[in-house]
Amino acid sequence: MIETGSLIRSLSGRRAARNFHTFVINEIGQAIVTGRFPIGSVLASDAVMMETYGVSRTVLREALKTLEAKGLVEARPKVGTRVSPRVRWNFFDPQVLAWHFEAPPDPGFYESLFRARERLEMPMVELAARYRNAEQVRLLKYWCHQMETAGDSVEQFGLACLEAHGVIADSAQDMLLRSVLGVVELTLALALTRDVAMSGPDYRARSVDLFVRLTAAIEASDVEATAALFAQCRLLDRGQVY
């Protein structure tokens, strides 16, 4: 399982420590999602992959089982391990989403990302305005301050923004809706590394302003204002990505 925030941390070139198992999962998974291992192709033999990645058969087999559980590959007797069609991929898996960061730009996929985020996160922020407590409001203000003081650190800004989304998710008291954080992290990472509609600093400044106002609306339990401000946040990120 990928740790929330791992993709944002990688933007500064800082990678989390990995064991052989996670290394192989990441190498093969990213190769599939980015198209280096095309859909329908059969992966190399165990012997070849063991030599390529420098791991034992046990480590390789466990990694392939993990990728199969994510829907990316399918093992077939006398055929080998074949890359599965995209319709079988688990796109809500945070690791599968993170691998898309390195994939070629795909406007259709980005549209799907923002559509899913809107439909899942909108009820989440509305619930947060109804059920938030004083501690959650304090945390939102803290993370807004961290965003404001991030300066040129994309990593600090991104992690603070992601933490704020996490507090909103916790305030909503709906564990299923919290699963949208993987989608949020990918769209945020894309927005932070694009320079399309505006400069990076301008994008971050506008994000902070919206989050401060969003926090105030949540604190006031103003559901209508919360929904309107969230819609603005979503449009800002969408405009930055494509």
PDB file of N, CA and C in Angstrom, residues 167-202:
ATOM      1  N   VAL A 167      -8.283  16.415   6.496  1.00  0.00           N
ATOM      2  CA  VAL A 167      -9.077  16.903   7.628  1.00  0.00           C
ATOM      3  C   VAL A 167     -10.539  17.074   7.202  1.00  0.00           C
ATOM      4  N   ILE A 168     -10.757  17.590   5.997  1.00  0.00           N
ATOM      5  CA  ILE A 168     -12.118  17.739   5.488  1.00  0.00           C
ATOM      6  C   ILE A 168     -12.785  16.369   5.378  1.00  0.00           C
ATOM      7  N   ALA A 169     -12.027  15.381   4.888  1.00  0.00           N
ATOM      8  CA  ALA A 169     -12.565  14.029   4.768  1.00  0.00           C
ATOM      9  C   ALA A 169     -12.937  13.463   6.137  1.00  0.00           C
ATOM     10  N   ASP A 170     -12.074  13.677   7.132  1.00  0.00           N
ATOM     11  CA  ASP A 170     -12.361  13.196   8.487  1.00  0.00           C
ATOM     12  C   ASP A 170     -13.586  13.916   9.062  1.00  0.00           C
ATOM     13  N   SER A 171     -13.718  15.197   8.758  1.00  0.00           N
ATOM     14  CA  SER A 171     -14.857  15.971   9.265  1.00  0.00           C
ATOM     15  C   SER A 171     -16.176  15.462   8.697  1.00  0.00           C
ATOM     16  N   ALA A 172     -16.130  14.912   7.484  1.00  0.00           N
ATOM     17  CA  ALA A 172     -17.352  14.420   6.840  1.00  0.00           C
ATOM     18  C   ALA A 172     -17.898  13.166   7.501  1.00  0.00           C
ATOM     19  N   GLN A 173     -17.036  12.453   8.258  1.00  0.00           N
ATOM     20  CA  GLN A 173     -17.445  11.233   8.959  1.00  0.00           C
ATOM     21  C   GLN A 173     -17.987  10.173   7.991  1.00  0.00           C
ATOM     22  N   ASP A 174     -17.351  10.064   6.825  1.00  0.00           N
ATOM     23  CA  ASP A 174     -17.757   9.068   5.830  1.00  0.00           C
ATOM     24  C   ASP A 174     -16.497   8.420   5.274  1.00  0.00           C
ATOM     25  N   MET A 175     -16.215   7.183   5.716  1.00  0.00           N
ATOM     26  CA  MET A 175     -14.972   6.523   5.362  1.00  0.00           C
ATOM     27  C   MET A 175     -14.874   6.211   3.869  1.00  0.00           C
ATOM     28  N   LEU A 176     -16.001   5.909   3.222  1.00  0.00           N
ATOM     29  CA  LEU A 176     -15.952   5.614   1.795  1.00  0.00           C
ATOM     30  C   LEU A 176     -15.573   6.851   0.989  1.00  0.00           C
ATOM     31  N   LEU A 177     -16.106   8.000   1.376  1.00  0.00           N
ATOM     32  CA  LEU A 177     -15.756   9.224   0.671  1.00  0.00           C
ATOM     33  C   LEU A 177     -14.286   9.566   0.837  1.00  0.00           C
ATOM     34  N   ARG A 178     -13.683   9.121   1.947  1.00  0.00           N
ATOM     35  CA  ARG A 178     -12.269   9.427   2.186  1.00  0.00           C
ATOM     36  C   ARG A 178     -11.364   8.771   1.139  1.00  0.00           C
ATOM     37  N   SER A 179     -11.875   7.744   0.461  1.00  0.00           N
ATOM     38  CA  SER A 179     -11.071   7.053  -0.547  1.00  0.00           C
ATOM     39  C   SER A 179     -10.754   7.934  -1.743  1.00  0.00           C
ATOM     40  N   VAL A 180     -11.370   9.105  -1.842  1.00  0.00           N
ATOM     41  CA  VAL A 180     -11.107  10.015  -2.953  1.00  0.00           C
ATOM     42  C   VAL A 180      -9.754  10.702  -2.819  1.00  0.00           C
ATOM     43  N   LEU A 181      -9.081  10.565  -1.678  1.00  0.00           N
ATOM     44  CA  LEU A 181      -7.817  11.274  -1.467  1.00  0.00           C
ATOM     45  C   LEU A 181      -6.732  10.876  -2.472  1.00  0.00           C
ATOM     46  N   GLY A 182      -6.778   9.647  -2.960  1.00  0.00           N
ATOM     47  CA  GLY A 182      -5.813   9.251  -3.981  1.00  0.00           C
ATOM     48  C   GLY A 182      -6.006  10.049  -5.261  1.00  0.00           C
ATOM     49  N   VAL A 183      -7.263  10.294  -5.621  1.00  0.00           N
ATOM     50  CA  VAL A 183      -7.574  11.113  -6.791  1.00  0.00           C
ATOM     51  C   VAL A 183      -7.124  12.555  -6.555  1.00  0.00           C
ATOM     52  N   VAL A 184      -7.395  13.064  -5.351  1.00  0.00           N
ATOM     53  CA  VAL A 184      -6.994  14.434  -5.003  1.00  0.00           C
ATOM     54  C   VAL A 184      -5.478  14.582  -5.116  1.00  0.00           C
ATOM     55  N   GLU A 185      -4.731  13.611  -4.601  1.00  0.00           N
ATOM     56  CA  GLU A 185      -3.275  13.726  -4.618  1.00  0.00           C
ATOM     57  C   GLU A 185      -2.733  13.758  -6.045  1.00  0.00           C
ATOM     58  N   LEU A 186      -3.286  12.927  -6.935  1.00  0.00           N
ATOM     59  CA  LEU A 186      -2.803  12.928  -8.310  1.00  0.00           C
ATOM     60  C   LEU A 186      -3.129  14.248  -9.003  1.00  0.00           C
ATOM     61  N   THR A 187      -4.366  14.735  -8.860  1.00  0.00           N
ATOM     62  CA  THR A 187      -4.717  16.007  -9.511  1.00  0.00           C
ATOM     63  C   THR A 187      -3.886  17.156  -8.938  1.00  0.00           C
ATOM     64  N   LEU A 188      -3.604  17.103  -7.645  1.00  0.00           N
ATOM     65  CA  LEU A 188      -2.789  18.142  -7.015  1.00  0.00           C
ATOM     66  C   LEU A 188      -1.351  18.091  -7.535  1.00  0.00           C
ATOM     67  N   ALA A 189      -0.799  16.879  -7.636  1.00  0.00           N
ATOM     68  CA  ALA A 189       0.567  16.733  -8.149  1.00  0.00           C
ATOM     69  C   ALA A 189       0.663  17.239  -9.586  1.00  0.00           C
ATOM     70  N   LEU A 190      -0.341  16.932 -10.390  1.00  0.00           N
ATOM     71  CA  LEU A 190      -0.358  17.407 -11.771  1.00  0.00           C
ATOM     72  C   LEU A 190      -0.428  18.938 -11.820  1.00  0.00           C
ATOM     73  N   ALA A 191      -1.300  19.514 -10.979  1.00  0.00           N
ATOM     74  CA  ALA A 191      -1.468  20.967 -10.966  1.00  0.00           C
ATOM     75  C   ALA A 191      -0.188  21.671 -10.526  1.00  0.00           C
ATOM     76  N   LEU A 192       0.512  21.096  -9.567  1.00  0.00           N
ATOM     77  CA  LEU A 192       1.715  21.726  -9.030  1.00  0.00           C
ATOM     78  C   LEU A 192       2.898  21.668  -9.988  1.00  0.00           C
ATOM     79  N   THR A 193       2.817  20.796 -10.978  1.00  0.00           N
ATOM     80  CA  THR A 193       3.952  20.651 -11.896  1.00  0.00           C
ATOM     81  C   THR A 193       3.612  21.140 -13.296  1.00  0.00           C
ATOM     82  N   ARG A 194       2.445  21.742 -13.475  1.00  0.00           N
ATOM     83  CA  ARG A 194       2.061  22.309 -14.768  1.00  0.00           C
ATOM     84  C   ARG A 194       2.226  23.826 -14.736  1.00  0.00           C
ATOM     85  N   ASP A 195       2.489  24.396 -15.874  1.00  0.00           N
ATOM     86  CA  ASP A 195       2.559  25.852 -15.996  1.00  0.00           C
ATOM     87  C   ASP A 195       1.750  26.225 -17.236  1.00  0.00           C
ATOM     88  N   VAL A 196       0.458  25.985 -17.151  1.00  0.00           N
ATOM     89  CA  VAL A 196      -0.407  26.138 -18.313  1.00  0.00           C
ATOM     90  C   VAL A 196      -1.209  27.424 -18.239  1.00  0.00           C
ATOM     91  N   ALA A 197      -2.101  27.510 -17.264  1.00  0.00           N
ATOM     92  CA  ALA A 197      -3.003  28.663 -17.196  1.00  0.00           C
ATOM     93  C   ALA A 197      -2.405  29.828 -16.415  1.00  0.00           C
ATOM     94  N   MET A 198      -1.394  29.556 -15.596  1.00  0.00           N
ATOM     95  CA  MET A 198      -0.850  30.620 -14.749  1.00  0.00           C
ATOM     96  C   MET A 198       0.505  30.168 -14.221  1.00  0.00           C
ATOM     97  N   SER A 199       1.240  31.056 -13.633  1.00  0.00           N
ATOM     98  CA  SER A 199       2.526  30.668 -13.063  1.00  0.00           C
ATOM     99  C   SER A 199       2.303  29.862 -11.801  1.00  0.00           C
ATOM    100  N   GLY A 200       3.306  29.065 -11.408  1.00  0.00           N
ATOM    101  CA  GLY A 200       3.188  28.267 -10.202  1.00  0.00           C
ATOM    102  C   GLY A 200       2.867  29.078  -8.957  1.00  0.00           C
ATOM    103  N   PRO A 201       3.618  30.147  -8.687  1.00  0.00           N
ATOM    104  CA  PRO A 201       3.344  30.955  -7.489  1.00  0.00           C
ATOM    105  C   PRO A 201       1.934  31.541  -7.492  1.00  0.00           C
ATOM    106  N   ASP A 202       1.447  31.959  -8.652  1.00  0.00           N
ATOM    107  CA  ASP A 202       0.102  32.525  -8.727  1.00  0.00           C
ATOM    108  C   ASP A 202      -0.945  31.470  -8.413  1.00  0.00           C
TER     109      ASP A 202
END
